[in-house]
PDB file of C-alpha atoms in Angstrom:
ATOM      1  CA  MET A   1      95.250 225.820  79.064  1.00 42.00           C
ATOM      2  CA  ALA A   2      96.487 223.459  81.754  1.00 58.00           C
ATOM      3  CA  THR A   3      94.429 222.996  84.874  1.00 75.00           C
ATOM      4  CA  SER A   4      96.153 224.469  87.925  1.00 85.00           C
ATOM      5  CA  ASP A   5      96.771 222.620  91.172  1.00 89.00           C
ATOM      6  CA  ALA A   6      94.327 225.002  92.864  1.00 90.00           C
ATOM      7  CA  GLU A   7      91.590 224.154  90.335  1.00 91.00           C
ATOM      8  CA  ILE A   8      92.158 220.429  90.813  1.00 92.00           C
ATOM      9  CA  LYS A   9      92.023 220.805  94.605  1.00 93.00           C
ATOM     10  CA  GLU A  10      88.872 222.950  94.420  1.00 92.00           C
ATOM     11  CA  CYS A  11      87.083 220.440  92.203  1.00 91.00           C
ATOM     12  CA  PHE A  12      88.219 217.564  94.436  1.00 93.00           C
ATOM     13  CA  LYS A  13      86.822 219.388  97.479  1.00 92.00           C
ATOM     14  CA  CYS A  14      83.447 219.849  95.751  1.00 90.00           C
ATOM     15  CA  PHE A  15      83.117 216.077  95.521  1.00 91.00           C
ATOM     16  CA  ASP A  16      84.659 215.426  98.954  1.00 93.00           C
ATOM     17  CA  THR A  17      81.351 216.019 100.708  1.00 89.00           C
ATOM     18  CA  ASP A  18      82.471 214.823 104.152  1.00 92.00           C
ATOM     19  CA  ASN A  19      85.790 216.733 104.034  1.00 92.00           C
ATOM     20  CA  ASP A  20      87.951 213.684 104.757  1.00 95.00           C
ATOM     21  CA  ASN A  21      90.303 214.403 101.799  1.00 94.00           C
ATOM     22  CA  LYS A  22      88.944 211.346 100.005  1.00 95.00           C
ATOM     23  CA  LEU A  23      86.627 210.691  97.078  1.00 94.00           C
ATOM     24  CA  LEU A  24      84.458 207.723  96.438  1.00 94.00           C
ATOM     25  CA  VAL A  25      86.195 205.589  93.835  1.00 94.00           C
ATOM     26  CA  SER A  26      82.974 205.739  91.813  1.00 93.00           C
ATOM     27  CA  ASP A  27      83.416 209.547  91.523  1.00 93.00           C
ATOM     28  CA  ILE A  28      86.878 209.452  89.906  1.00 94.00           C
ATOM     29  CA  GLY A  29      85.571 209.666  86.340  1.00 91.00           C
ATOM     30  CA  GLN A  30      83.062 212.385  87.133  1.00 89.00           C
ATOM     31  CA  VAL A  31      85.699 214.577  88.787  1.00 92.00           C
ATOM     32  CA  ILE A  32      88.157 214.076  85.932  1.00 90.00           C
ATOM     33  CA  ARG A  33      85.410 215.006  83.452  1.00 85.00           C
ATOM     34  CA  ALA A  34      84.470 218.051  85.537  1.00 86.00           C
ATOM     35  CA  LEU A  35      88.081 219.163  85.141  1.00 87.00           C
ATOM     36  CA  GLY A  36      87.751 219.071  81.352  1.00 81.00           C
ATOM     37  CA  LYS A  37      89.144 215.709  80.307  1.00 83.00           C
ATOM     38  CA  ALA A  38      87.207 213.010  78.472  1.00 80.00           C
ATOM     39  CA  PRO A  39      88.429 209.617  79.641  1.00 84.00           C
ATOM     40  CA  LEU A  40      86.880 206.561  78.064  1.00 82.00           C
ATOM     41  CA  GLN A  41      84.647 204.590  80.372  1.00 83.00           C
ATOM     42  CA  SER A  42      87.120 201.715  80.105  1.00 85.00           C
ATOM     43  CA  GLU A  43      89.879 204.054  81.367  1.00 89.00           C
ATOM     44  CA  VAL A  44      87.703 205.127  84.288  1.00 91.00           C
ATOM     45  CA  GLU A  45      86.926 201.511  85.139  1.00 92.00           C
ATOM     46  CA  ALA A  46      90.637 200.658  85.055  1.00 93.00           C
ATOM     47  CA  MET A  47      91.409 203.546  87.449  1.00 95.00           C
ATOM     48  CA  GLU A  48      88.613 202.445  89.770  1.00 95.00           C
ATOM     49  CA  GLU A  49      89.953 198.914  89.786  1.00 94.00           C
ATOM     50  CA  GLU A  50      93.510 200.120  90.333  1.00 95.00           C
ATOM     51  CA  ALA A  51      92.375 202.318  93.227  1.00 94.00           C
ATOM     52  CA  GLY A  52      90.789 199.351  94.970  1.00 90.00           C
ATOM     53  CA  GLY A  53      88.660 199.925  98.017  1.00 90.00           C
ATOM     54  CA  GLU A  54      85.825 202.409  98.233  1.00 94.00           C
ATOM     55  CA  THR A  55      87.735 205.704  98.432  1.00 95.00           C
ATOM     56  CA  VAL A  56      90.789 207.386  96.959  1.00 95.00           C
ATOM     57  CA  ASP A  57      92.842 210.148  98.597  1.00 95.00           C
ATOM     58  CA  TYR A  58      93.775 213.429  96.923  1.00 96.00           C
ATOM     59  CA  ASP A  59      97.336 212.450  95.996  1.00 95.00           C
ATOM     60  CA  THR A  60      96.189 209.231  94.353  1.00 95.00           C
ATOM     61  CA  PHE A  61      93.443 211.096  92.493  1.00 96.00           C
ATOM     62  CA  VAL A  62      95.999 213.600  91.156  1.00 95.00           C
ATOM     63  CA  LYS A  63      98.098 210.734  89.801  1.00 95.00           C
ATOM     64  CA  PHE A  64      95.041 209.425  87.959  1.00 94.00           C
ATOM     65  CA  TYR A  65      94.160 212.916  86.701  1.00 93.00           C
ATOM     66  CA  GLN A  66      97.680 213.501  85.376  1.00 91.00           C
ATOM     67  CA  ARG A  67      97.462 210.536  83.036  1.00 89.00           C
ATOM     68  CA  ARG A  68      97.230 211.333  79.377  1.00 84.00           C
ATOM     69  CA  MET A  69      93.577 211.428  78.321  1.00 79.00           C
ATOM     70  CA  LYS A  70      91.802 213.056  75.480  1.00 70.00           C
ATOM     71  CA  LYS A  71      89.915 216.267  75.974  1.00 70.00           C
ATOM     72  CA  PRO A  72      86.632 216.928  74.176  1.00 64.00           C
ATOM     73  CA  ARG A  73      88.428 219.364  71.835  1.00 68.00           C
ATOM     74  CA  ASP A  74      90.743 216.487  70.758  1.00 68.00           C
ATOM     75  CA  LEU A  75      87.696 214.574  69.542  1.00 74.00           C
ATOM     76  CA  GLU A  76      86.147 217.450  67.582  1.00 80.00           C
ATOM     77  CA  GLU A  77      87.402 216.515  64.112  1.00 81.00           C
ATOM     78  CA  ASP A  78      86.396 212.864  64.518  1.00 80.00           C
ATOM     79  CA  MET A  79      82.902 213.874  65.648  1.00 81.00           C
ATOM     80  CA  ARG A  80      82.402 216.248  62.718  1.00 85.00           C
ATOM     81  CA  ARG A  81      83.612 213.585  60.275  1.00 84.00           C
ATOM     82  CA  ALA A  82      81.231 210.961  61.722  1.00 83.00           C
ATOM     83  CA  PHE A  83      78.251 213.306  61.561  1.00 84.00           C
ATOM     84  CA  LYS A  84      79.154 214.452  58.048  1.00 87.00           C
ATOM     85  CA  ALA A  85      79.159 210.822  56.891  1.00 86.00           C
ATOM     86  CA  MET A  86      75.555 210.540  58.140  1.00 83.00           C
ATOM     87  CA  ASP A  87      74.524 213.758  56.337  1.00 87.00           C
ATOM     88  CA  ALA A  88      73.142 212.310  53.085  1.00 84.00           C
ATOM     89  CA  SER A  89      71.786 215.661  51.875  1.00 86.00           C
ATOM     90  CA  GLY A  90      75.009 217.555  52.619  1.00 89.00           C
ATOM     91  CA  ASN A  91      73.158 220.403  54.336  1.00 90.00           C
ATOM     92  CA  GLY A  92      74.855 220.159  57.730  1.00 90.00           C
ATOM     93  CA  THR A  93      72.017 218.378  59.482  1.00 90.00           C
ATOM     94  CA  ILE A  94      71.125 214.898  60.623  1.00 88.00           C
ATOM     95  CA  THR A  95      67.858 213.582  61.985  1.00 85.00           C
ATOM     96  CA  THR A  96      67.395 212.859  65.650  1.00 81.00           C
ATOM     97  CA  ALA A  97      66.922 209.208  64.652  1.00 82.00           C
ATOM     98  CA  GLU A  98      70.343 209.220  62.946  1.00 83.00           C
ATOM     99  CA  LEU A  99      71.858 210.872  66.010  1.00 80.00           C
ATOM    100  CA  ASN A 100      70.331 208.175  68.192  1.00 78.00           C
ATOM    101  CA  MET A 101      71.652 205.402  65.936  1.00 78.00           C
ATOM    102  CA  LEU A 102      75.141 206.916  65.795  1.00 75.00           C
ATOM    103  CA  LEU A 103      75.525 207.601  69.502  1.00 72.00           C
ATOM    104  CA  CYS A 104      74.007 204.300  70.602  1.00 68.00           C
ATOM    105  CA  SER A 105      76.154 202.149  68.342  1.00 67.00           C
ATOM    106  CA  LEU A 106      79.596 203.714  67.856  1.00 64.00           C
ATOM    107  CA  GLY A 107      82.442 204.135  70.302  1.00 62.00           C
ATOM    108  CA  GLU A 108      81.182 204.045  73.847  1.00 63.00           C
ATOM    109  CA  PRO A 109      77.448 203.839  73.295  1.00 66.00           C
ATOM    110  CA  LEU A 110      75.054 206.159  75.070  1.00 70.00           C
ATOM    111  CA  PHE A 111      71.667 205.092  76.341  1.00 71.00           C
ATOM    112  CA  GLY A 112      68.508 206.403  74.664  1.00 70.00           C
ATOM    113  CA  ASP A 113      67.676 208.819  77.495  1.00 76.00           C
ATOM    114  CA  GLU A 114      71.219 210.242  77.317  1.00 74.00           C
ATOM    115  CA  VAL A 115      70.818 210.854  73.576  1.00 74.00           C
ATOM    116  CA  ASP A 116      67.400 212.468  74.138  1.00 77.00           C
ATOM    117  CA  SER A 117      68.889 214.751  76.786  1.00 78.00           C
ATOM    118  CA  LEU A 118      71.693 215.737  74.420  1.00 76.00           C
ATOM    119  CA  ALA A 119      69.285 216.397  71.532  1.00 76.00           C
ATOM    120  CA  ARG A 120      67.254 218.751  73.750  1.00 79.00           C
ATOM    121  CA  CYS A 121      70.330 220.982  74.091  1.00 82.00           C
ATOM    122  CA  VAL A 122      70.351 221.926  70.384  1.00 85.00           C
ATOM    123  CA  ASN A 123      67.758 223.345  68.031  1.00 85.00           C
ATOM    124  CA  VAL A 124      65.722 220.684  66.251  1.00 85.00           C
ATOM    125  CA  ASP A 125      63.620 221.856  63.305  1.00 87.00           C
ATOM    126  CA  THR A 126      60.017 220.828  62.630  1.00 89.00           C
ATOM    127  CA  GLU A 127      61.202 217.880  60.522  1.00 88.00           C
ATOM    128  CA  GLY A 128      63.360 216.465  63.342  1.00 84.00           C
ATOM    129  CA  ASN A 129      66.702 217.654  61.919  1.00 87.00           C
ATOM    130  CA  LEU A 130      69.494 219.195  63.943  1.00 88.00           C
ATOM    131  CA  SER A 131      72.721 220.947  63.020  1.00 89.00           C
ATOM    132  CA  TYR A 132      75.574 218.626  63.847  1.00 86.00           C
ATOM    133  CA  ASP A 133      78.007 221.568  63.906  1.00 88.00           C
ATOM    134  CA  GLU A 134      75.918 223.112  66.695  1.00 88.00           C
ATOM    135  CA  LEU A 135      75.964 219.800  68.529  1.00 85.00           C
ATOM    136  CA  VAL A 136      79.747 219.372  68.203  1.00 85.00           C
ATOM    137  CA  ASP A 137      80.276 222.980  69.321  1.00 84.00           C
ATOM    138  CA  LEU A 138      78.187 222.237  72.411  1.00 80.00           C
ATOM    139  CA  LEU A 139      80.123 219.051  73.173  1.00 76.00           C
ATOM    140  CA  VAL A 140      83.586 220.575  72.911  1.00 74.00           C
ATOM    141  CA  LYS A 141      83.029 223.893  74.674  1.00 71.00           C
TER     142      LYS A 141
END
């Protein structure tokens, strides 16, 4: 479902804390992600550079938001395939250590504390295994 103009404006206003109809350039990526898109960090950095200055107005933000970017749901199949490749036993689980290795080394790497925070959001059994399907479901919802 497409995001409506009203939803974009409402989200923009949540981040426009001083009500000047401007966002900090450093908030562009966070607002776009809050609206359900998953831009790469390199895309966010390019938008920040293009914006120049310290702030961006609503109309400029909308132009950035309207660019074609993947949504988490678009990445679902790739995530499942990557986790399945790590699943040596074929039982639908990977260890937290494997999750850490995968997320810290592939694509746009996460930091260790980000991986730990993510792992806390899913059930981990007594042997340190987690269901990667549960994790992917969490990431794309």
